[in-house]
Tab-separated table of C-alpha atoms in Angstrom:
chain	number	residue	atom	x	y	z
A	1	VAL	CA	15.543	5.344	17.635
A	2	GLU	CA	15.040	3.717	14.870
A	3	VAL	CA	15.409	5.244	11.293
A	4	TYR	CA	14.466	4.306	8.341
A	5	ASP	CA	16.125	5.609	4.843
A	6	LYS	CA	16.910	5.455	1.097
A	7	GLY	CA	19.379	6.780	-1.218
A	8	ILE	CA	22.509	5.460	-3.398
A	9	ILE	CA	25.836	4.425	-1.775
A	10	ASP	CA	28.316	6.783	-2.702
A	11	THR	CA	31.366	5.397	-0.166
A	12	ILE	CA	32.167	3.050	1.428
A	13	THR	CA	35.162	2.667	3.876
A	14	TYR	CA	36.554	0.019	5.186
A	15	LYS	CA	39.200	-0.391	7.939
A	16	ARG	CA	41.243	-2.454	9.777
A	17	ASP	CA	40.394	-0.557	13.576
A	18	SER	CA	36.848	-0.120	12.571
A	19	GLN	CA	33.635	-1.151	11.463
A	20	PRO	CA	32.795	-0.233	7.675
A	21	LYS	CA	30.848	2.893	7.543
A	22	ILE	CA	28.462	3.711	4.328
A	23	LEU	CA	27.938	7.010	3.500
A	24	LEU	CA	24.398	7.339	1.703
A	25	GLU	CA	22.989	10.335	-0.755
A	26	ARG	CA	19.428	10.898	-0.030
A	27	ASP	CA	16.680	11.559	-3.108
A	28	ASN	CA	17.262	15.894	-1.727
A	29	LYS	CA	21.096	15.501	-2.429
A	30	GLU	CA	22.418	14.865	1.817
A	31	LEU	CA	24.753	12.422	2.246
A	32	VAL	CA	24.140	10.902	5.675
A	33	GLU	CA	26.979	8.503	6.829
A	34	TYR	CA	26.186	5.083	8.772
A	35	THR	CA	27.572	2.371	10.445
A	36	VAL	CA	27.694	-1.495	8.923
A	37	PRO	CA	28.788	-3.924	11.859
A	38	GLU	CA	30.899	-6.467	9.798
A	39	ASP	CA	28.888	-9.697	11.457
A	40	LEU	CA	25.628	-8.108	10.542
A	41	MET	CA	23.527	-11.345	9.534
A	42	LYS	CA	23.419	-12.689	6.331
A	43	GLU	CA	19.392	-12.447	6.075
A	44	ASN	CA	19.633	-8.769	6.892
A	45	ILE	CA	21.767	-7.744	3.915
A	46	ILE	CA	19.957	-8.560	0.722
A	47	VAL	CA	21.706	-7.085	-2.738
A	48	ASN	CA	19.521	-8.044	-5.537
A	49	GLY	CA	16.926	-10.584	-3.774
A	50	GLN	CA	20.225	-12.777	-2.505
A	51	LEU	CA	21.568	-13.095	0.795
A	52	ALA	CA	24.709	-11.314	0.847
A	53	ASP	CA	27.195	-9.663	3.404
A	54	VAL	CA	28.438	-6.201	3.625
A	55	TYR	CA	31.192	-6.633	1.697
A	56	SER	CA	28.812	-7.542	-1.365
A	57	LEU	CA	28.104	-3.616	-1.063
A	58	ARG	CA	28.854	-1.429	-3.707
A	59	PRO	CA	28.887	2.880	-4.427
A	60	GLY	CA	26.407	3.243	-6.485
A	61	LEU	CA	23.605	0.609	-5.409
A	62	TYR	CA	20.086	2.141	-4.278
A	63	VAL	CA	19.010	0.816	-1.298
A	64	GLU	CA	16.365	0.950	2.005
A	65	ILE	CA	17.846	0.685	5.251
A	66	ARG	CA	17.126	0.182	8.561
A	67	ALA	CA	19.198	2.095	11.602
A	68	VAL	CA	19.242	2.246	15.021
A	69	SER	CA	21.422	5.554	16.229
A	70	GLY	CA	23.643	5.597	13.499
A	71	ILE	CA	24.130	1.756	13.063
A	72	VAL	CA	22.866	-0.481	10.501
A	73	ASP	CA	20.348	-3.603	11.580
A	74	ARG	CA	18.774	-3.727	8.072
A	75	ILE	CA	19.784	-3.189	4.111
A	76	THR	CA	18.019	-4.180	1.306
A	77	THR	CA	18.981	-2.965	-2.853
A	78	VAL	CA	16.015	-1.055	-4.312
A	79	GLU	CA	15.280	-1.186	-8.078
A	80	MET	CA	15.267	2.463	-9.277
A	81	LYS	CA	11.749	2.957	-10.667
A	82	GLU	CA	11.366	4.862	-14.262
A	83	GLU	CA	8.460	6.992	-15.282
A	84	ASP	CA	7.867	8.823	-18.594
A	85	ILE	CA	8.756	12.104	-18.771
A	86	PHE	CA	7.512	14.984	-21.275
A	87	THR	CA	8.125	18.368	-20.235
A	88	LEU	CA	9.531	22.550	-21.113
A	89	ALA	CA	13.353	22.976	-19.662
A	90	ASP	CA	15.906	25.992	-20.183
A	91	ILE	CA	19.644	24.150	-20.768
A	92	VAL	CA	21.679	25.134	-17.996
A	93	GLU	CA	25.092	23.464	-18.908
A	94	VAL	CA	26.082	21.033	-21.381
A	95	ASP	CA	28.605	18.397	-21.931
A	96	THR	CA	28.889	17.093	-25.101
A	97	LEU	CA	32.029	15.434	-24.519
A	98	ASN	CA	30.228	12.985	-21.494
A	99	LYS	CA	27.241	13.500	-23.315
A	100	ILE	CA	25.525	14.806	-20.089
A	101	MET	CA	23.371	18.196	-19.480
A	102	TYR	CA	21.720	19.755	-17.272
A	103	VAL	CA	18.255	21.132	-17.264
A	104	ARG	CA	15.903	23.560	-14.837
A	105	ILE	CA	12.446	22.770	-14.849
A	106	VAL	CA	9.938	24.313	-13.653
A	107	ASP	CA	7.051	22.046	-12.092
A	108	GLY	CA	3.292	22.280	-11.767
A	109	GLU	CA	3.420	24.322	-7.850
A	110	ASP	CA	6.247	26.682	-9.991
A	111	VAL	CA	9.220	24.857	-7.942
A	112	ALA	CA	12.151	25.187	-9.790
A	113	SER	CA	14.526	22.093	-10.109
A	114	GLU	CA	17.757	21.710	-11.302
A	115	ARG	CA	18.235	17.681	-13.277
A	116	LYS	CA	20.949	15.971	-14.711
A	117	VAL	CA	20.095	14.262	-18.134
A	118	PHE	CA	21.727	11.724	-19.625
A	119	LEU	CA	22.092	12.113	-23.934
A	120	ASP	CA	23.407	8.942	-25.112
A	121	ASP	CA	20.474	7.359	-26.734
A	122	ALA	CA	19.225	11.219	-27.651
A	123	LYS	CA	17.274	12.599	-30.918
A	124	VAL	CA	17.377	16.262	-31.303
A	125	ALA	CA	15.549	18.328	-33.687
A	126	ASP	CA	14.290	21.869	-34.383
A	127	THR	CA	10.482	22.582	-34.207
A	128	ALA	CA	10.465	22.005	-37.974
A	129	LEU	CA	11.524	18.602	-36.804
A	130	ASN	CA	14.698	19.215	-38.755
A	131	VAL	CA	17.483	16.752	-37.004
A	132	LEU	CA	19.974	17.956	-35.580
A	133	SER	CA	22.899	16.840	-32.986
A	134	ILE	CA	24.309	17.557	-29.701
A	135	GLU	CA	26.438	20.163	-30.706
A	136	SER	CA	23.274	21.944	-31.356
A	137	LEU	CA	22.642	22.454	-27.575
A	138	TYR	CA	24.178	25.131	-25.415
A	139	PRO	CA	22.328	26.921	-22.164
A	140	GLY	CA	19.522	29.554	-22.226
A	141	GLN	CA	17.680	27.265	-24.868
A	142	ARG	CA	14.130	26.041	-23.639
A	143	ILE	CA	14.200	22.999	-25.088
A	144	ASN	CA	11.119	20.043	-24.862
A	145	LEU	CA	11.948	16.585	-22.921
A	146	THR	CA	10.955	13.215	-23.534
A	147	GLY	CA	11.971	10.092	-21.443
A	148	LYS	CA	12.842	8.138	-18.608
A	149	GLN	CA	12.946	9.852	-15.302
A	150	ASN	CA	14.589	8.208	-12.686
A	151	ARG	CA	16.784	9.079	-9.459
A	152	GLU	CA	19.981	9.435	-10.897
A	153	GLY	CA	18.633	12.104	-13.744
A	154	ILE	CA	16.664	11.894	-17.518
A	155	ARG	CA	17.334	9.220	-19.800
A	156	ALA	CA	16.447	11.603	-22.497
A	157	GLN	CA	14.948	10.356	-25.799
A	158	LEU	CA	13.715	13.421	-28.414
A	159	ILE	CA	14.893	16.497	-27.317
A	160	ILE	CA	12.873	19.328	-29.663
A	161	ILE	CA	15.001	22.845	-29.852
A	162	ASN	CA	12.372	25.751	-29.302
A	163	TYR	CA	13.914	28.929	-30.726
């Protein structure tokens, strides 16, 4: 059975007595294991547009995989698409030390999802546009969130706290 899959390489295991294995984290956070034959031909492993070998694969790469019975026969890195986001969100958790927070966003179909937000370049303000720091963010607040979104999470650009 031929399977097409896509996700971020979570773990790669190289062992002396078995073929390399990768643990792939799909977009829905589900983890799936695949075997990558060491002798997989270079034209079937493409990293950043270049022919590569199994040892060029790294955790964190976003890849598309074609596999037969759990054994990879083609793997290609793909660009993570970024899109603009402007949304209302509720803060679930804030980690100011690592400049990360988690928010709950309810989409148009009333489906709530939790998203990771990177605060590195974020500007924070209140509704009167007084500039604040990320230390002003705490769980339970409702915010307007503007930024760039990809599969990893949201890179916040502007956060307005709605009191």
